Amino acid sequence: MPEIPFVETLVGNLAPRVAGRTIRAIQVRSPSLLKTVDPSLSTVQGETIRSVRRRGKLLLFDLTGSLVMIVHLMRDGRLTITPSRQRPTRDVALVLTLDGGEDLRLVEGGPKKRAGLYLRRTGEVEQTEPVAGLGVEPLSEDFTPEGLSAMLDQAAMQVKRFLGTQRYLAGIGNAYGDEILWEARLSPFASSPALRAEERSRLYAAIREVLARSVEEHRRHFGDALPMREPPVLLRAHRRAGEPCPRCGTPIAAVYYSEKETYYCPTCQTRGKVYADRRLSRLLK
Ligand SMILES: [Zn+2]
């Protein structure tokens, strides 16, 4: 699922292409896409896209007429700019016809259609789904070591799960959760309130460093193109099971945990302990 580095790059590259353009027509082609009924979707017709911004993993399009269109890509949703004359393929879930002969399209491949489109009035964005309840932006000044520490105590959950919980930190998912914990040399399975002061500092620094660095790496990787796939080459631990840890050379281990795959270095992160893959053991029973 696209996380901060991907969405930040997408927003940055999308903005110059769509800002200032007027929406001529909107067509929702996937029945599950639209999550709101009021205001009606037809109200965006004739409005102009003023700006695009990111909040967590969401894209927010500020429109004239005091409207905000919010897109949640979920795992497989992607945005493209496509000539309007090109007939939409079956996996196109949304077509926004812009002036100038181009569409902004949301494409969702794969069998599970989970992407979401929300239309809100400007004043209600913060109080309603999907923005309401999102936690702090980890790259913002509002995110402090003290704030992190308080959240770790409050959360009382495994630290990998904590990192992916959007009401604490907005925009981190399974991939960058692994990357951050690898950078911090912390076990994904450690209980969040049990982290020592020095481990909390390491975690804070790793969250900032990994995300800031990854945004830069994504920008370099994609140039001015709209990102379509998370580049595996930019990940150090996630999805690298069996490959040598870039820090110590130990093969990266993987475990299916909390319904997600977690990747970690047993030497750097878990004092040599390799966790059993519970998914495999379940199958073997
Ligand atoms: Zn290592």
Tab-separated table of C-alpha atoms and ligand atoms in Angstrom:
chain	number	residue	atom	x	y	z
A	1	MET	CA	0.000	0.000	0.000
A	2	PRO	CA	1.348	3.429	-0.876
A	3	GLU	CA	2.849	5.098	2.199
A	4	ILE	CA	4.297	8.563	2.876
A	5	PRO	CA	7.253	8.460	0.413
A	6	PHE	CA	5.093	7.232	-2.469
A	7	VAL	CA	2.095	9.481	-1.818
A	8	GLU	CA	4.277	12.516	-1.132
A	9	THR	CA	6.021	12.032	-4.485
A	10	LEU	CA	2.712	11.435	-6.231
A	11	VAL	CA	1.224	14.629	-4.781
A	12	GLY	CA	4.332	16.629	-5.711
A	13	ASN	CA	4.281	15.389	-9.299
A	14	LEU	CA	0.533	15.565	-9.698
A	15	ALA	CA	0.128	19.131	-8.443
A	16	PRO	CA	1.717	20.943	-11.410
A	17	ARG	CA	-0.346	18.814	-13.805
A	18	VAL	CA	-3.757	19.391	-12.262
A	19	ALA	CA	-3.657	22.598	-10.227
A	20	GLY	CA	-5.619	25.371	-11.918
A	21	ARG	CA	-7.524	22.975	-14.159
A	22	THR	CA	-11.279	22.786	-14.260
A	23	ILE	CA	-13.247	19.561	-13.896
A	24	ARG	CA	-15.523	19.197	-16.916
A	25	ALA	CA	-17.077	15.882	-15.909
A	26	ILE	CA	-16.773	13.168	-13.296
A	27	GLN	CA	-17.610	9.533	-13.800
A	28	VAL	CA	-17.418	6.834	-11.150
A	29	ARG	CA	-17.052	3.465	-12.863
A	30	SER	CA	-16.556	1.203	-9.862
A	31	PRO	CA	-19.612	0.762	-7.608
A	32	SER	CA	-17.597	0.469	-4.399
A	33	LEU	CA	-15.418	3.547	-4.938
A	34	LEU	CA	-17.625	6.398	-3.724
A	35	LYS	CA	-17.892	6.508	0.082
A	36	THR	CA	-19.943	9.702	0.566
A	37	VAL	CA	-23.361	10.881	-0.652
A	38	ASP	CA	-23.501	14.506	0.483
A	39	PRO	CA	-22.440	16.768	-1.173
A	40	SER	CA	-23.418	15.086	-4.391
A	41	LEU	CA	-20.582	14.157	-6.711
A	42	SER	CA	-22.044	16.189	-9.562
A	43	THR	CA	-21.246	19.374	-7.608
A	44	VAL	CA	-17.564	19.085	-8.592
A	45	GLN	CA	-18.472	19.661	-12.224
A	46	GLY	CA	-17.280	23.103	-13.297
A	47	GLU	CA	-15.089	23.537	-10.211
A	48	THR	CA	-11.332	24.060	-10.452
A	49	ILE	CA	-8.616	22.099	-8.662
A	50	ARG	CA	-6.804	24.656	-6.505
A	51	SER	CA	-4.188	22.424	-4.925
A	52	VAL	CA	-3.289	18.854	-4.024
A	53	ARG	CA	-1.922	17.800	-0.663
A	54	ARG	CA	-1.217	14.697	1.367
A	55	ARG	CA	-2.567	13.709	4.777
A	56	GLY	CA	-1.340	10.326	5.964
A	57	LYS	CA	-1.814	8.016	2.990
A	58	LEU	CA	-4.625	10.163	1.572
A	59	LEU	CA	-4.612	12.633	-1.313
A	60	LEU	CA	-6.699	15.748	-0.799
A	61	PHE	CA	-7.758	17.824	-3.796
A	62	ASP	CA	-8.880	21.290	-2.733
A	63	LEU	CA	-11.490	22.520	-5.185
A	64	THR	CA	-13.154	25.859	-5.715
A	65	GLY	CA	-16.708	25.910	-4.387
A	66	SER	CA	-15.428	24.943	-0.891
A	67	LEU	CA	-15.160	21.286	-1.800
A	68	VAL	CA	-12.440	18.772	-1.021
A	69	MET	CA	-12.121	15.544	-2.952
A	70	ILE	CA	-10.263	12.887	-0.992
A	71	VAL	CA	-8.714	9.794	-2.555
A	72	HIS	CA	-7.552	6.760	-0.600
A	73	LEU	CA	-5.558	4.551	-2.954
A	74	MET	CA	-5.523	1.594	-0.511
A	75	ARG	CA	-3.301	-1.149	-1.879
A	76	ASP	CA	-3.885	-1.178	-5.607
A	77	GLY	CA	-5.300	2.230	-6.515
A	78	ARG	CA	-3.136	4.434	-8.753
A	79	LEU	CA	-3.646	7.834	-10.361
A	80	THR	CA	-2.831	8.582	-13.969
A	81	ILE	CA	-3.102	11.505	-16.351
A	82	THR	CA	-4.465	10.145	-19.594
A	83	PRO	CA	-5.639	11.754	-22.839
A	84	SER	CA	-9.443	11.951	-22.678
A	85	ARG	CA	-9.761	10.418	-26.140
A	86	GLN	CA	-8.269	7.170	-24.826
A	87	ARG	CA	-11.069	4.763	-23.937
A	88	PRO	CA	-10.928	3.745	-20.234
A	89	THR	CA	-9.895	0.162	-19.587
A	90	ARG	CA	-11.932	-2.059	-17.255
A	91	ASP	CA	-9.808	-1.330	-14.220
A	92	VAL	CA	-10.457	2.435	-14.395
A	93	ALA	CA	-12.570	3.248	-11.327
A	94	LEU	CA	-12.809	7.020	-11.707
A	95	VAL	CA	-12.555	9.436	-14.612
A	96	LEU	CA	-12.204	13.137	-13.945
A	97	THR	CA	-12.328	14.925	-17.276
A	98	LEU	CA	-10.211	18.065	-17.036
A	99	ASP	CA	-9.991	20.979	-19.407
A	100	GLY	CA	-7.174	20.675	-21.934
A	101	GLY	CA	-8.118	17.215	-23.227
A	102	GLU	CA	-6.783	15.136	-20.354
A	103	ASP	CA	-8.337	12.992	-17.616
A	104	LEU	CA	-7.242	12.358	-14.099
A	105	ARG	CA	-8.037	8.667	-13.680
A	106	LEU	CA	-7.979	6.287	-10.766
A	107	VAL	CA	-7.007	2.818	-11.876
A	108	GLU	CA	-7.422	-0.128	-9.538
A	109	GLY	CA	-6.041	-3.433	-10.711
A	110	GLY	CA	-6.428	-6.669	-8.796
A	111	PRO	CA	-9.604	-8.449	-7.707
A	112	LYS	CA	-10.184	-6.496	-4.469
A	113	LYS	CA	-11.653	-3.061	-5.074
A	114	ARG	CA	-10.851	-1.161	-1.922
A	115	ALA	CA	-9.874	2.331	-3.069
A	116	GLY	CA	-12.075	5.107	-1.713
A	117	LEU	CA	-13.334	8.452	-2.979
A	118	TYR	CA	-14.818	10.981	-0.555
A	119	LEU	CA	-16.313	14.385	-1.288
A	120	ARG	CA	-16.438	16.803	1.648
A	121	ARG	CA	-17.099	20.467	2.275
A	122	THR	CA	-13.934	22.347	3.213
A	123	GLY	CA	-14.980	22.987	6.812
A	124	GLU	CA	-15.884	19.377	7.613
A	125	VAL	CA	-12.750	17.570	6.404
A	126	GLU	CA	-11.071	17.369	9.808
A	127	GLN	CA	-14.206	16.139	11.574
A	128	THR	CA	-15.230	13.392	9.170
A	129	GLU	CA	-13.882	10.190	7.690
A	130	PRO	CA	-11.354	9.477	6.385
A	131	VAL	CA	-9.299	12.364	7.827
A	132	ALA	CA	-10.880	12.450	11.311
A	133	GLY	CA	-8.990	10.260	13.709
A	134	LEU	CA	-5.689	10.384	11.832
A	135	GLY	CA	-2.728	10.895	14.115
A	136	VAL	CA	0.288	13.147	13.807
A	137	GLU	CA	2.262	13.562	10.582
A	138	PRO	CA	5.648	12.044	11.409
A	139	LEU	CA	7.538	14.526	9.218
A	140	SER	CA	5.821	17.557	10.731
A	141	GLU	CA	7.045	19.721	13.614
A	142	ASP	CA	4.100	18.474	15.663
A	143	PHE	CA	5.796	15.107	15.952
A	144	THR	CA	8.158	15.272	18.924
A	145	PRO	CA	10.154	12.705	20.947
A	146	GLU	CA	7.922	13.455	23.946
A	147	GLY	CA	4.791	12.934	21.866
A	148	LEU	CA	6.108	9.633	20.561
A	149	SER	CA	6.967	8.475	24.046
A	150	ALA	CA	3.482	9.267	25.346
A	151	MET	CA	1.914	7.382	22.440
A	152	LEU	CA	4.138	4.340	23.005
A	153	ASP	CA	2.953	4.183	26.613
A	154	GLN	CA	-0.664	4.677	25.669
A	155	ALA	CA	-0.677	2.210	22.783
A	156	ALA	CA	0.572	-0.832	24.707
A	157	MET	CA	0.965	-2.904	21.574
A	158	GLN	CA	3.797	-4.416	19.593
A	159	VAL	CA	5.889	-1.671	18.126
A	160	LYS	CA	5.427	-2.813	14.514
A	161	ARG	CA	1.685	-2.634	14.921
A	162	PHE	CA	2.004	0.718	16.664
A	163	LEU	CA	3.851	2.209	13.686
A	164	GLY	CA	1.074	1.154	11.327
A	165	THR	CA	-1.773	2.405	13.519
A	166	GLN	CA	-3.013	5.519	11.740
A	167	ARG	CA	-4.532	7.172	14.807
A	168	TYR	CA	-1.032	7.442	16.299
A	169	LEU	CA	1.167	8.142	13.267
A	170	ALA	CA	-0.415	8.895	9.912
A	171	GLY	CA	1.065	7.519	6.706
A	172	ILE	CA	3.255	4.602	7.773
A	173	GLY	CA	2.305	1.100	6.674
A	174	ASN	CA	3.759	-2.366	6.550
A	175	ALA	CA	6.778	-1.597	4.355
A	176	TYR	CA	8.068	1.501	6.110
A	177	GLY	CA	7.241	0.024	9.515
A	178	ASP	CA	9.811	-2.667	8.720
A	179	GLU	CA	12.279	-0.154	7.312
A	180	ILE	CA	12.043	2.096	10.374
A	181	LEU	CA	12.502	-0.764	12.850
A	182	TRP	CA	15.439	-2.108	10.887
A	183	GLU	CA	17.039	1.352	10.942
A	184	ALA	CA	16.346	1.680	14.686
A	185	ARG	CA	17.633	-1.866	15.394
A	186	LEU	CA	14.469	-2.644	17.330
A	187	SER	CA	12.426	-5.812	17.428
A	188	PRO	CA	9.079	-5.487	15.642
A	189	PHE	CA	7.616	-7.670	18.395
A	190	ALA	CA	8.736	-5.534	21.350
A	191	SER	CA	5.914	-4.171	23.464
A	192	SER	CA	5.667	-0.410	22.931
A	193	PRO	CA	5.538	0.700	26.606
A	194	ALA	CA	8.506	-1.544	27.435
A	195	LEU	CA	10.922	0.385	25.187
A	196	ARG	CA	13.716	2.025	27.186
A	197	ALA	CA	14.463	5.753	26.891
A	198	GLU	CA	17.422	5.126	24.630
A	199	GLU	CA	15.358	2.835	22.366
A	200	ARG	CA	12.636	5.471	22.133
A	201	SER	CA	15.204	8.031	20.965
A	202	ARG	CA	16.464	5.594	18.372
A	203	LEU	CA	12.935	4.943	17.169
A	204	TYR	CA	12.139	8.651	16.908
A	205	ALA	CA	15.314	9.342	14.947
A	206	ALA	CA	14.675	6.373	12.645
A	207	ILE	CA	11.103	7.449	11.862
A	208	ARG	CA	12.296	10.891	10.810
A	209	GLU	CA	15.403	9.711	8.976
A	210	VAL	CA	13.882	6.823	7.066
A	211	LEU	CA	10.838	8.776	5.921
A	212	ALA	CA	12.751	11.935	4.956
A	213	ARG	CA	15.407	9.933	3.135
A	214	SER	CA	12.807	7.765	1.397
A	215	VAL	CA	10.878	10.792	0.151
A	216	GLU	CA	14.119	12.099	-1.379
A	217	GLU	CA	14.935	8.684	-2.869
A	218	HIS	CA	11.458	8.372	-4.351
A	219	ARG	CA	11.726	11.824	-5.902
A	220	ARG	CA	15.039	10.941	-7.493
A	221	HIS	CA	13.753	7.562	-8.637
A	222	PHE	CA	10.579	8.848	-10.276
A	223	GLY	CA	11.763	12.241	-11.495
A	224	ASP	CA	8.631	14.043	-12.637
A	225	ALA	CA	6.712	10.840	-13.455
A	226	LEU	CA	3.652	9.781	-11.463
A	227	PRO	CA	4.698	6.810	-9.299
A	228	MET	CA	2.899	3.568	-10.107
A	229	ARG	CA	4.836	0.963	-8.114
A	230	GLU	CA	6.801	1.088	-4.889
A	231	PRO	CA	10.399	0.601	-6.111
A	232	PRO	CA	11.714	-2.529	-4.291
A	233	VAL	CA	15.278	-1.268	-4.793
A	234	LEU	CA	14.635	1.482	-2.230
A	235	LEU	CA	13.732	-0.967	0.547
A	236	ARG	CA	16.510	-2.312	2.797
A	237	ALA	CA	14.683	-4.981	4.812
A	238	HIS	CA	11.063	-5.192	3.671
A	239	ARG	CA	10.470	-7.998	1.168
A	240	ARG	CA	14.132	-9.016	1.360
A	241	ALA	CA	13.777	-12.381	3.129
A	242	GLY	CA	16.926	-14.463	2.733
A	243	GLU	CA	18.999	-11.571	1.435
A	244	PRO	CA	21.926	-10.338	3.536
A	245	CYS	CA	21.166	-7.544	5.989
A	246	PRO	CA	22.825	-4.417	4.520
A	247	ARG	CA	24.297	-3.697	7.967
A	248	CYS	CA	25.595	-7.062	9.222
A	249	GLY	CA	25.105	-9.636	6.456
A	250	THR	CA	22.741	-11.926	8.382
A	251	PRO	CA	19.920	-13.186	6.146
A	252	ILE	CA	16.786	-11.104	6.634
A	253	ALA	CA	14.002	-13.166	8.235
A	254	ALA	CA	10.280	-12.935	7.582
A	255	VAL	CA	7.321	-13.838	9.711
A	256	TYR	CA	3.633	-13.641	9.031
A	257	TYR	CA	2.373	-11.668	11.973
A	258	SER	CA	-0.739	-9.666	12.759
A	259	GLU	CA	-2.005	-10.712	9.327
A	260	LYS	CA	0.952	-9.043	7.633
A	261	GLU	CA	4.438	-10.053	6.698
A	262	THR	CA	7.141	-8.593	8.872
A	263	TYR	CA	10.781	-8.559	7.803
A	264	TYR	CA	13.642	-8.097	10.240
A	265	CYS	CA	17.306	-8.863	10.822
A	266	PRO	CA	17.664	-11.418	13.633
A	267	THR	CA	21.150	-10.139	14.511
A	268	CYS	CA	20.418	-6.404	14.475
A	269	GLN	CA	16.885	-6.515	15.860
A	270	THR	CA	15.962	-9.610	17.855
A	271	ARG	CA	19.244	-10.696	19.536
A	272	GLY	CA	19.545	-13.631	17.199
A	273	LYS	CA	16.028	-14.940	17.765
A	274	VAL	CA	14.283	-16.169	14.621
A	275	TYR	CA	10.527	-16.272	15.039
A	276	ALA	CA	8.531	-19.188	13.737
A	277	ASP	CA	6.333	-18.385	10.793
A	278	ARG	CA	2.973	-18.970	12.422
A	279	ARG	CA	1.214	-19.116	9.096
A	280	LEU	CA	3.383	-22.059	8.079
A	281	SER	CA	3.008	-23.818	11.426
A	282	ARG	CA	-0.764	-23.460	11.189
A	283	LEU	CA	-0.753	-25.056	7.771
A	284	LEU	CA	1.389	-27.944	8.986
A	285	LYS	CA	-0.914	-28.854	11.877
B	1	ZN	ZN	21.642	-7.022	10.508
